[in-house]
Amino acid sequence: MTEHPNPGQWWFHRRTMAYLSILGLYVILAQILLGGMPVHVVPLAQTLAWVFSANLLYYYGGNAVEAIKGRQ
């Protein structure tokens, strides 16, 4: 894979994606704990929680790969 022409911008967008995923997970958790989530929305919330979690794994996995590359 070729390097991104602007790594700072690339990491900014990845970081933004991760922060929005964390925010989404907090919103879903708040809705569950406060009881404001209708029953018919629960499958959608579960799917979104998986998607947000995958985004976080992608971000932190990318960080780990970059850290390993930097050591070599």
XYZ file of N, CA, C and O in Angstrom:
288
model
N 0.843 -1.179 0.000
C 0.000 0.000 0.000
C 0.884 1.237 0.000
O 1.865 1.316 0.717
N 0.528 2.205 -0.808
C 1.305 3.436 -0.853
C 0.934 4.326 0.322
O -0.169 4.244 0.868
N 1.858 5.189 0.688
C 1.615 6.100 1.800
C 0.628 7.191 1.385
O 0.582 7.610 0.240
N -0.151 7.653 2.347
C -1.097 8.736 2.100
C -0.319 10.028 1.888
O 0.666 10.283 2.582
N -0.733 10.876 0.920
C 0.025 12.102 0.660
C 0.028 13.072 1.843
O 0.949 13.868 1.989
N -0.985 13.002 2.691
C -1.044 13.872 3.864
C -1.413 13.029 5.081
O -2.595 12.928 5.438
N -0.430 12.407 5.744
C -0.748 11.515 6.868
C -1.484 12.217 8.014
O -2.313 11.613 8.683
N -1.214 13.505 8.222
C -1.907 14.228 9.292
C -3.400 14.297 9.053
O -4.204 14.110 9.967
N -3.789 14.545 7.800
C -5.205 14.600 7.456
C -5.839 13.220 7.581
O -6.952 13.080 8.074
N -5.113 12.201 7.150
C -5.625 10.832 7.229
C -5.893 10.441 8.684
O -6.946 9.912 9.010
N -4.924 10.727 9.572
C -5.114 10.391 10.977
C -6.186 11.243 11.618
O -6.911 10.791 12.495
N -6.331 12.513 11.188
C -7.401 13.360 11.712
C -8.762 12.744 11.407
O -9.627 12.666 12.276
N -8.953 12.279 10.178
C -10.232 11.685 9.807
C -10.472 10.369 10.545
O -11.598 10.085 10.956
N -9.430 9.593 10.719
C -9.586 8.342 11.479
C -9.935 8.631 12.934
O -10.765 7.959 13.533
N -9.274 9.645 13.520
C -9.537 10.018 14.909
C -10.969 10.536 15.059
O -11.674 10.193 16.012
N -11.413 11.339 14.106
C -12.790 11.846 14.130
C -13.782 10.692 14.070
O -14.776 10.685 14.795
N -13.516 9.718 13.196
C -14.378 8.546 13.097
C -14.447 7.812 14.441
O -15.520 7.417 14.896
N -13.304 7.663 15.107
C -13.272 6.962 16.384
C -14.043 7.734 17.452
O -14.806 7.146 18.222
N -13.854 9.053 17.508
C -14.567 9.852 18.510
C -16.075 9.824 18.287
O -16.851 9.742 19.239
N -16.506 9.875 17.027
C -17.938 9.800 16.748
C -18.494 8.420 17.084
O -19.643 8.299 17.526
N -17.692 7.392 16.916
C -18.134 6.039 17.290
C -18.300 5.931 18.802
O -19.272 5.342 19.285
N -17.364 6.505 19.545
C -17.487 6.496 21.006
C -18.737 7.264 21.430
O -19.495 6.809 22.298
N -18.961 8.422 20.810
C -20.155 9.211 21.116
C -21.416 8.406 20.814
O -22.364 8.393 21.616
N -21.439 7.725 19.675
C -22.597 6.900 19.320
C -22.846 5.793 20.332
O -23.995 5.527 20.712
N -21.781 5.161 20.800
C -21.940 4.108 21.813
C -22.474 4.681 23.122
O -23.306 4.066 23.791
N -22.002 5.878 23.504
C -22.510 6.520 24.721
C -23.990 6.878 24.587
O -24.760 6.723 25.538
N -24.392 7.339 23.422
C -25.804 7.686 23.206
C -26.670 6.438 23.307
O -27.718 6.449 23.958
N -26.229 5.354 22.687
C -26.985 4.106 22.767
C -27.057 3.616 24.209
O -28.123 3.216 24.694
N -25.932 3.673 24.926
C -25.923 3.235 26.325
C -26.852 4.099 27.174
O -27.594 3.577 28.015
N -26.830 5.403 26.959
C -27.707 6.296 27.722
C -29.175 5.980 27.454
O -29.997 5.969 28.382
N -29.505 5.713 26.197
C -30.885 5.378 25.857
C -31.314 4.075 26.535
O -32.442 3.950 27.004
N -30.404 3.116 26.578
C -30.732 1.838 27.213
C -30.911 2.022 28.716
O -31.884 1.544 29.302
N -29.978 2.730 29.353
C -30.029 2.891 30.801
C -31.182 3.779 31.258
O -31.744 3.561 32.334
N -31.532 4.772 30.468
C -32.614 5.677 30.850
C -33.982 5.164 30.404
O -35.002 5.762 30.734
N -33.999 4.069 29.674
C -35.264 3.462 29.270
C -35.990 4.222 28.181
O -37.193 4.052 28.014
N -35.291 5.050 27.426
C -35.941 5.839 26.392
C -35.919 5.200 25.021
O -36.282 5.845 24.046
N -35.517 3.944 24.940
C -35.414 3.291 23.629
C -36.619 2.374 23.420
O -36.829 1.427 24.183
N -37.424 2.651 22.384
C -38.556 1.766 22.100
C -38.068 0.360 21.724
O -36.977 0.198 21.177
N -38.868 -0.610 22.003
C -38.492 -2.007 21.782
C -38.210 -2.284 20.310
O -37.286 -3.035 19.987
N -38.959 -1.660 19.404
C -38.761 -1.947 17.985
C -37.474 -1.323 17.433
O -37.074 -1.626 16.316
N -36.786 -0.484 18.209
C -35.537 0.146 17.770
C -34.316 -0.644 18.269
O -33.201 -0.416 17.821
N -34.531 -1.589 19.158
C -33.424 -2.340 19.761
C -32.560 -3.057 18.708
O -31.333 -2.977 18.784
N -33.115 -3.745 17.708
C -32.238 -4.381 16.706
C -31.359 -3.373 15.956
O -30.192 -3.649 15.680
N -31.891 -2.207 15.651
C -31.100 -1.169 15.004
C -29.979 -0.697 15.924
O -28.833 -0.523 15.492
N -30.298 -0.506 17.201
C -29.281 -0.070 18.166
C -28.183 -1.118 18.313
O -27.003 -0.772 18.420
N -28.554 -2.389 18.309
C -27.558 -3.449 18.400
C -26.641 -3.441 17.180
O -25.420 -3.564 17.315
N -27.214 -3.274 16.007
C -26.413 -3.223 14.784
C -25.472 -2.022 14.805
O -24.287 -2.136 14.473
N -25.987 -0.858 15.204
C -25.147 0.333 15.281
C -24.031 0.159 16.315
O -22.910 0.611 16.094
N -24.317 -0.498 17.413
C -23.283 -0.733 18.420
C -22.164 -1.598 17.844
O -20.981 -1.344 18.101
N -22.516 -2.607 17.057
C -21.492 -3.442 16.416
C -20.674 -2.631 15.416
O -19.451 -2.773 15.334
N -21.343 -1.785 14.640
C -20.640 -0.968 13.646
C -19.693 0.015 14.336
O -18.535 0.179 13.937
N -20.171 0.676 15.386
C -19.320 1.619 16.115
C -18.139 0.902 16.751
O -17.022 1.414 16.752
N -18.376 -0.286 17.271
C -17.284 -1.057 17.875
C -16.260 -1.473 16.819
O -15.055 -1.437 17.066
N -16.745 -1.854 15.639
C -15.818 -2.214 14.553
C -14.979 -1.008 14.136
O -13.786 -1.147 13.848
N -15.592 0.175 14.112
C -14.830 1.388 13.796
C -13.719 1.618 14.808
O -12.604 1.993 14.446
N -14.021 1.410 16.071
C -13.002 1.596 17.110
C -11.889 0.561 16.977
O -10.710 0.886 17.140
N -12.242 -0.676 16.678
C -11.224 -1.706 16.474
C -10.351 -1.375 15.271
O -9.133 -1.581 15.300
N -10.953 -0.830 14.224
C -10.204 -0.425 13.032
C -9.211 0.685 13.379
O -8.054 0.652 12.973
N -9.657 1.654 14.150
C -8.786 2.774 14.523
C -7.633 2.304 15.411
O -6.467 2.586 15.140
N -7.952 1.588 16.479
C -6.901 1.152 17.404
C -6.017 0.071 16.783
O -4.833 -0.012 17.096
N -6.577 -0.739 15.905
C -5.759 -1.709 15.182
C -4.774 -1.010 14.262
O -3.605 -1.407 14.155
N -5.234 0.047 13.599
C -4.344 0.838 12.750
C -3.235 1.491 13.556
O -2.086 1.573 13.119
N -3.578 1.961 14.755
C -2.561 2.536 15.634
C -1.513 1.495 16.005
O -0.312 1.789 16.037
N -1.965 0.285 16.291
C -1.029 -0.773 16.665
C -0.111 -1.129 15.494
O 1.103 -1.305 15.685
N -0.679 -1.207 14.300
C 0.147 -1.514 13.129
C 1.185 -0.418 12.894
O 2.344 -0.703 12.619
N 0.769 0.834 12.999
C 1.706 1.948 12.810
C 2.793 1.924 13.874
O 3.960 2.227 13.588
N 2.436 1.579 15.104
C 3.442 1.520 16.170
C 4.448 0.397 15.907
O 5.645 0.567 16.123
N 3.973 -0.735 15.424
C 4.864 -1.858 15.112
C 5.762 -1.503 13.939
O 6.960 -1.788 13.949
N 5.207 -0.828 12.927
C 6.011 -0.396 11.779
C 7.086 0.583 12.224
O 8.210 0.553 11.706
N 6.754 1.449 13.151
C 7.697 2.456 13.616
C 8.884 1.876 14.388
O 9.953 2.456 14.416
N 8.699 0.710 14.984
C 9.780 0.076 15.753
C 10.825 -0.588 14.862
O 11.948 -0.778 15.261
N 10.416 -0.974 13.673
C 11.326 -1.731 12.794
C 12.367 -0.859 12.172
O 12.338 0.258 11.980
